[in-house]
Amino acid sequence: MPIEFEAPKPIIQTQFMLKTVADEMMRPRSRYFDEHEHEIPWDYIEFMHMAMKASGGSSLAPQEESSSNGRGDKGEGKYPPIGYQLIAAQIESLSYGDLGMYHCLPGGALGAAAVHAAGTPEQKEKFLARFKDEKPTFAAMCITEAGAGSDNSAIRTRAILDEKTNEWVINGEKIFVTGGDKSFSEYEKLGKGFIVVWATIDPAAGRAGMRAFVIEGGTPGVNIVRLEHKLGIRVSDTAAISLVDVRVPYDHLLGSPVVVERSTSGFKGAMATFDATRPLVAASGIGVARAALEFLKEKLAENGVQIRYGLPRQKLSNIEREVIDMEIMLKSAWLMVIKATWMADNKKPNALEASMSKVKSGDVTTKITQKVVEILGPLGYSREFLAEKWMRDAKITDIYEGTGQINRLVVARQILSYSGSELR
Ligand SMILES: Cc1cc2nc3c(=O)[nH]c(=O)nc-3n(C[C@H](O)[C@H](O)[C@H](O)COP(=O)(O)OP(=O)(O)OC[C@H]3O[C@@H](n4cnc5c(N)ncnc54)[C@H](O)[C@@H]3O)c2cc1C
């Protein structure tokens, strides 16, 4: 089969449609929600929920159908599967609109991704069906703790089985949970969401003891302690959550409860979640950088500076060279996202490519948004325009779901065939 570099039709269509959403629904509200931190963008949430329902989708989170080809034949027919590639394109387009508001998109997000990666087929059906409901519904994933971020195998949140009631009893503290409030608190306008909490069922077993638990919204013992005040993506709620004697049914543990000696199956569930979502975080960063770069080109054009593509490099002005270099960086980062998502769509192990795409995008996104502010000078620094906000927003894509340093470690381990304990 010949290699094609054209995006498939469903991707082009979705990009076209989401450009309107970005321009009409997101950009005009970007500054307001940046300045009114933690205010919930209800009209946007409701609009997006209706729009997704009307188009037959329910969530951008990976689902069973995500290996499909966007044309309804699950990749078994004449078209290759493009599910994750389509999601990446959607996320890039929405983040081009506003990265924080993209995080307010109803759906399962990381919570559903964890169910998808670690749950049984029955659990996936049970927990993911709600995202097709009448009301917008959210889910979140809680793995990070004060002493366990990059090294999340060090988590201390503990789950103990109460054999009398056959319930898990969970105690611990989680921090930096994206969408934690909308997934757990009760809001009249929202459906009942859930949080997925990673805990250990056997601290002596290390990574082998890690398991994920679905905790339904409103479960007693769970408290949203605070919402973080942040540098960027300020419309996205980032919650600190305490869990005190939280009781969940036995079958809310995702996958198998058996601790297999020296096996790291629980930890692998967490890592499988990231293999799916790291290229998507990379895509989101690229959307922000594209927004900044397009804005720069617009402002340059207004001031009579056109980029003269095709001229030899030595004949270009410094600004033209810088713009072209940024465009190259952005395109190459996007190609890495396509590779990592293409592998996921074709069920090929993609841990290496997922981390590579995130490293590359984190670097490129941070550099481009800073450079745009630099070239624009006072216009870049002024709150009159969004360039300074994009610079603040962009940095998070190099931090969450594995910092740049941690993803570099993952890449090195994969290439050199070292385990986590051999190269840390
Ligand atoms: C806005 C936001 C949203 C988030 N959303 C979620 C969420 O939804 N769910 C969730 O569970 N978590 C979430 N996080 C947490 C995020 O994933 C962690 O902050 C991140 O993984 C880093 O962990 P840490 O904060 O413990 O930093 P640390 O691990 O303490 O890292 C601090 C610094 O040390 C570096 N470092 C650490 N170890 C090494 C090493 N071995 N080699 C080289 N450098 C190293 C890091 O790269 C970093 O620069 C979110 C964080 C933020 C800021």
XYZ file of C-alpha atoms in Angstrom, residues 20-393:
374
model
C -15.180 27.353 13.954
C -15.556 26.184 17.562
C -12.077 27.532 18.360
C -12.752 30.904 16.730
C -16.348 31.410 17.856
C -16.713 29.601 21.182
C -13.249 29.556 22.705
C -11.107 32.522 21.717
C -13.675 35.194 22.607
C -13.838 33.737 26.154
C -10.144 32.951 26.655
C -9.191 36.148 28.442
C -12.311 36.231 30.629
C -11.744 32.750 32.025
C -8.032 33.392 32.430
C -8.924 36.332 34.665
C -11.800 34.592 36.478
C -9.985 31.500 37.641
C -12.182 28.507 38.584
C -15.330 29.977 37.051
C -16.970 27.165 35.076
C -17.635 27.894 31.367
C -21.150 26.445 31.395
C -22.307 27.703 27.994
C -19.236 26.206 26.329
C -19.642 22.885 28.188
C -23.312 22.628 27.254
C -22.688 23.622 23.658
C -19.889 21.092 23.251
C -21.921 18.350 24.873
C -24.807 18.946 22.469
C -22.450 19.198 19.501
C -20.687 15.942 20.391
C -23.981 14.159 20.860
C -25.284 15.459 17.546
C -22.177 14.201 15.772
C -22.444 10.781 17.420
C -19.373 11.187 19.662
C -19.507 11.205 23.430
C -16.010 11.923 24.622
C -12.537 12.553 23.327
C -11.200 9.925 25.721
C -9.979 6.732 24.120
C -12.785 4.201 23.912
C -13.259 0.834 22.282
C -14.159 2.560 19.026
C -10.998 4.611 19.115
C -9.255 2.089 16.951
C -11.909 2.645 14.319
C -11.365 4.602 11.154
C -13.858 7.388 11.681
C -16.024 5.890 8.963
C -17.758 3.338 11.136
C -16.144 0.042 10.125
C -13.750 -0.340 13.120
C -10.774 -0.634 10.842
C -11.744 -4.075 9.643
C -12.904 -2.881 6.262
C -11.135 -1.121 3.446
C -9.898 1.858 5.470
C -7.016 1.761 7.985
C -7.894 2.570 11.633
C -7.461 6.226 12.617
C -9.201 6.496 16.022
C -6.300 7.927 18.035
C -5.091 10.008 15.103
C -8.542 11.548 14.906
C -8.573 12.279 18.643
C -5.116 13.876 18.358
C -6.351 16.125 15.539
C -9.422 17.085 17.578
C -7.332 17.913 20.641
C -4.855 19.915 18.591
C -7.723 21.926 17.079
C -9.414 22.560 20.431
C -6.141 23.538 22.104
C -5.556 25.951 19.242
C -8.782 27.519 20.510
C -7.867 27.441 24.212
C -5.934 24.762 26.096
C -7.707 25.382 29.407
C -11.152 25.235 27.812
C -10.206 22.037 26.027
C -9.748 20.574 29.528
C -13.333 21.621 30.283
C -14.647 19.515 27.433
C -17.174 17.047 28.856
C -16.104 13.424 28.755
C -13.940 10.841 30.398
C -10.491 12.383 29.838
C -7.725 10.653 31.825
C -10.261 8.870 34.049
C -11.787 7.060 31.078
C -8.336 6.455 29.610
C -7.392 4.623 32.826
C -10.570 2.515 32.705
C -9.805 1.780 29.101
C -6.193 0.785 29.833
C -6.660 -1.181 33.072
C -10.331 -2.279 33.127
C -11.983 -5.527 32.043
C -14.445 -5.420 29.097
C -17.355 -5.485 31.598
C -15.873 -2.580 33.579
C -15.371 -0.548 30.425
C -19.000 -1.049 29.516
C -20.194 -0.249 33.026
C -18.128 2.867 33.678
C -17.852 4.436 30.228
C -21.513 4.293 29.161
C -22.372 7.446 31.151
C -20.503 9.695 28.731
C -23.354 9.187 26.248
C -25.930 10.444 28.779
C -28.137 13.511 28.529
C -26.024 15.658 30.821
C -22.348 16.491 30.305
C -20.254 14.201 32.516
C -16.606 14.272 33.585
C -14.008 11.820 34.915
C -10.491 12.350 36.265
C -7.458 10.332 37.262
C -5.592 10.726 40.558
C -2.134 9.250 40.688
C 0.095 12.120 41.880
C 0.782 12.583 45.618
C 3.012 14.988 47.529
C 5.769 12.347 47.673
C 4.984 10.596 44.410
C 4.890 12.495 41.135
C 7.559 11.564 38.644
C 8.162 8.369 40.575
C 4.527 7.416 40.960
C 5.384 3.885 42.088
C 6.031 5.541 45.480
C 2.338 6.227 46.092
C 1.164 5.833 49.688
C -2.585 5.861 49.191
C -3.684 2.545 50.616
C -6.600 0.262 49.714
C -7.515 -2.535 52.128
C -10.172 -5.153 51.491
C -12.837 -5.356 54.206
C -13.653 -9.032 53.880
C -16.871 -8.726 55.866
C -18.490 -6.318 53.425
C -16.338 -7.177 50.395
C -15.551 -3.486 49.944
C -12.241 -1.708 49.466
C -11.425 0.926 52.069
C -9.197 3.654 50.677
C -7.160 6.283 52.552
C -4.738 8.834 51.147
C -4.111 12.299 49.698
C -3.991 13.121 45.991
C -2.870 16.382 44.426
C -3.074 18.084 41.028
C -6.126 16.254 39.730
C -7.252 17.792 36.432
C -11.032 18.065 36.354
C -11.241 16.585 39.866
C -13.957 19.009 40.935
C -16.210 18.583 37.886
C -15.750 14.797 38.038
C -16.583 14.416 41.687
C -18.637 17.324 43.042
C -22.355 17.446 42.425
C -23.466 20.145 40.001
C -27.047 20.335 38.833
C -25.982 20.740 35.220
C -23.620 17.748 35.216
C -24.118 13.990 35.166
C -22.520 11.830 37.848
C -18.825 11.427 37.104
C -16.047 9.466 38.741
C -12.411 9.671 39.725
C -9.934 6.858 39.196
C -7.623 6.651 42.202
C -4.337 4.750 42.100
C -3.555 3.068 45.435
C -1.493 0.195 46.730
C -3.133 -3.007 47.913
C 0.211 -4.332 49.178
C 2.929 -1.776 50.021
C 5.547 -4.549 50.357
C 4.939 -5.584 46.736
C 6.084 -2.200 45.345
C 4.838 -1.553 41.828
C 3.122 -4.956 41.721
C 0.779 -3.745 44.443
C -0.515 -0.705 42.542
C -4.142 -0.803 41.467
C -6.683 1.671 40.125
C -10.108 2.120 41.744
C -13.151 3.827 40.326
C -14.745 6.079 42.939
C -18.174 7.351 41.976
C -18.975 11.057 42.364
C -20.380 11.897 45.783
C -18.920 8.843 47.587
C -18.575 9.659 51.328
C -15.051 10.202 52.629
C -13.787 11.999 49.507
C -13.111 15.712 49.931
C -12.038 18.297 47.405
C -9.594 20.085 49.696
C -8.735 22.958 47.354
C -8.405 24.046 43.739
C -4.900 25.118 42.721
C -4.131 28.655 41.552
C -2.024 28.253 38.447
C 0.280 29.993 35.971
C -1.795 28.932 32.962
C -4.847 26.868 31.914
C -6.594 28.683 34.752
C -10.109 27.705 33.648
C -9.229 24.038 34.164
C -9.857 22.932 37.738
C -6.882 21.208 39.354
C -7.965 19.658 42.636
C -6.289 18.386 45.776
C -8.344 15.486 47.110
C -8.341 13.719 50.461
C -9.668 10.199 50.912
C -10.671 9.126 54.405
C -12.100 5.616 54.859
C -13.634 5.733 51.409
C -15.582 2.541 50.705
C -15.914 1.234 47.163
C -17.440 -2.033 45.890
C -15.054 -4.927 45.237
C -15.474 -4.794 41.468
C -14.489 -1.118 41.295
C -10.865 -2.238 41.321
C -9.889 -2.117 37.648
C -8.586 -5.432 36.313
C -7.342 -8.189 38.601
C -7.040 -7.796 42.396
C -4.416 -10.562 42.683
C -0.901 -9.354 43.516
C 1.415 -11.446 41.412
C 4.834 -11.759 43.083
C 7.466 -9.612 41.332
C 5.030 -8.730 38.570
C 4.385 -5.066 37.838
C 1.017 -5.548 36.198
C -0.646 -2.785 38.233
C 2.056 -0.282 37.366
C 1.843 -1.354 33.739
C -1.823 -0.328 33.810
C -0.729 3.213 34.725
C 1.940 3.196 32.040
C -0.491 1.881 29.412
C -2.717 4.871 30.200
C 0.208 7.184 29.471
C 1.170 5.389 26.236
C -2.282 6.324 24.997
C -2.433 9.843 26.380
C 1.113 11.244 26.062
C 0.833 11.747 22.274
C -2.485 13.487 22.940
C -0.826 15.879 25.404
C 1.820 16.453 22.733
C -0.977 17.273 20.266
C -2.500 19.772 22.698
C 0.808 21.638 23.038
C 1.151 21.804 19.276
C -2.295 23.425 19.060
C -1.202 26.214 21.438
C 2.076 26.770 19.575
C 0.238 26.914 16.243
C -2.106 29.557 17.660
C 0.882 31.654 18.763
C 2.733 31.242 15.479
C -0.307 32.137 13.367
C -0.894 35.220 15.491
C 2.728 36.270 15.011
C 2.465 35.883 11.237
C -0.740 37.911 11.241
C 0.881 40.750 13.176
C 3.971 40.650 10.961
C 1.770 40.803 7.857
C -0.109 43.808 9.296
C 3.269 45.491 9.547
C 4.262 44.634 5.999
C 6.460 41.640 6.808
C 5.614 38.662 4.594
C 7.540 35.417 4.854
C 9.248 34.889 1.511
C 9.149 31.109 1.282
C 11.431 29.656 -1.375
C 14.179 32.268 -1.160
C 17.668 31.017 -0.255
C 18.180 31.239 3.509
C 20.909 33.887 3.290
C 18.508 36.234 1.480
C 15.875 36.038 4.225
C 15.622 38.457 7.116
C 16.326 37.120 10.597
C 12.625 37.210 11.506
C 11.708 35.269 8.367
C 14.284 32.622 9.252
C 12.968 32.407 12.785
C 9.374 31.963 11.602
C 10.368 29.274 9.095
C 12.437 27.458 11.740
C 9.455 27.496 14.101
C 7.219 26.095 11.370
C 9.711 23.268 10.794
C 9.821 22.534 14.527
C 6.039 22.462 14.717
C 5.612 20.183 11.687
C 8.244 17.718 12.897
C 6.622 17.584 16.351
C 3.264 16.903 14.682
C 4.744 14.075 12.602
C 5.898 12.415 15.832
C 2.360 12.660 17.207
C 1.034 11.037 14.043
C 3.551 8.214 14.324
C 2.755 7.523 17.997
C -1.028 7.624 17.438
C -0.783 5.588 14.229
C 1.015 2.905 16.260
C -1.703 3.003 18.923
C -4.370 2.693 16.224
C -2.584 -0.303 14.772
C -2.099 -1.877 18.230
C 1.686 -1.639 18.053
C 3.594 -1.047 21.339
C 4.309 2.687 21.314
C 5.870 3.523 24.712
C 9.006 4.857 22.988
C 7.173 6.916 20.384
C 4.591 8.186 22.905
C 7.347 9.588 25.143
C 9.358 10.871 22.172
C 6.357 12.793 20.869
C 5.763 14.341 24.267
C 9.418 15.354 24.743
C 9.549 16.913 21.298
C 6.253 18.719 21.622
C 7.050 19.965 25.146
C 10.295 21.521 23.883
C 8.884 22.945 20.679
C 5.756 24.334 22.287
C 7.667 26.057 25.071
C 10.226 27.501 22.646
C 7.732 28.725 20.047
C 5.388 30.445 22.486
C 8.335 32.186 24.184
C 9.835 33.199 20.863
C 6.526 34.646 19.694
C 6.344 36.829 22.808
C 9.969 37.814 22.260
C 9.490 38.808 18.607
C 6.274 40.702 19.348
C 8.028 42.573 22.155
C 5.571 44.748 24.127
C 2.632 43.389 22.089
C 3.659 39.925 23.190
C 3.937 40.928 26.825
C 0.714 42.920 26.898
C -2.504 41.375 28.219
C -4.290 43.031 25.311
C -3.402 39.989 23.231
C -3.307 36.287 23.995
C 0.364 35.666 23.163
C 1.468 36.004 26.804
C -1.346 33.665 27.873
C -0.356 31.049 25.313
C 3.196 31.190 26.693
C 1.848 30.562 30.217
C -0.561 27.853 29.057
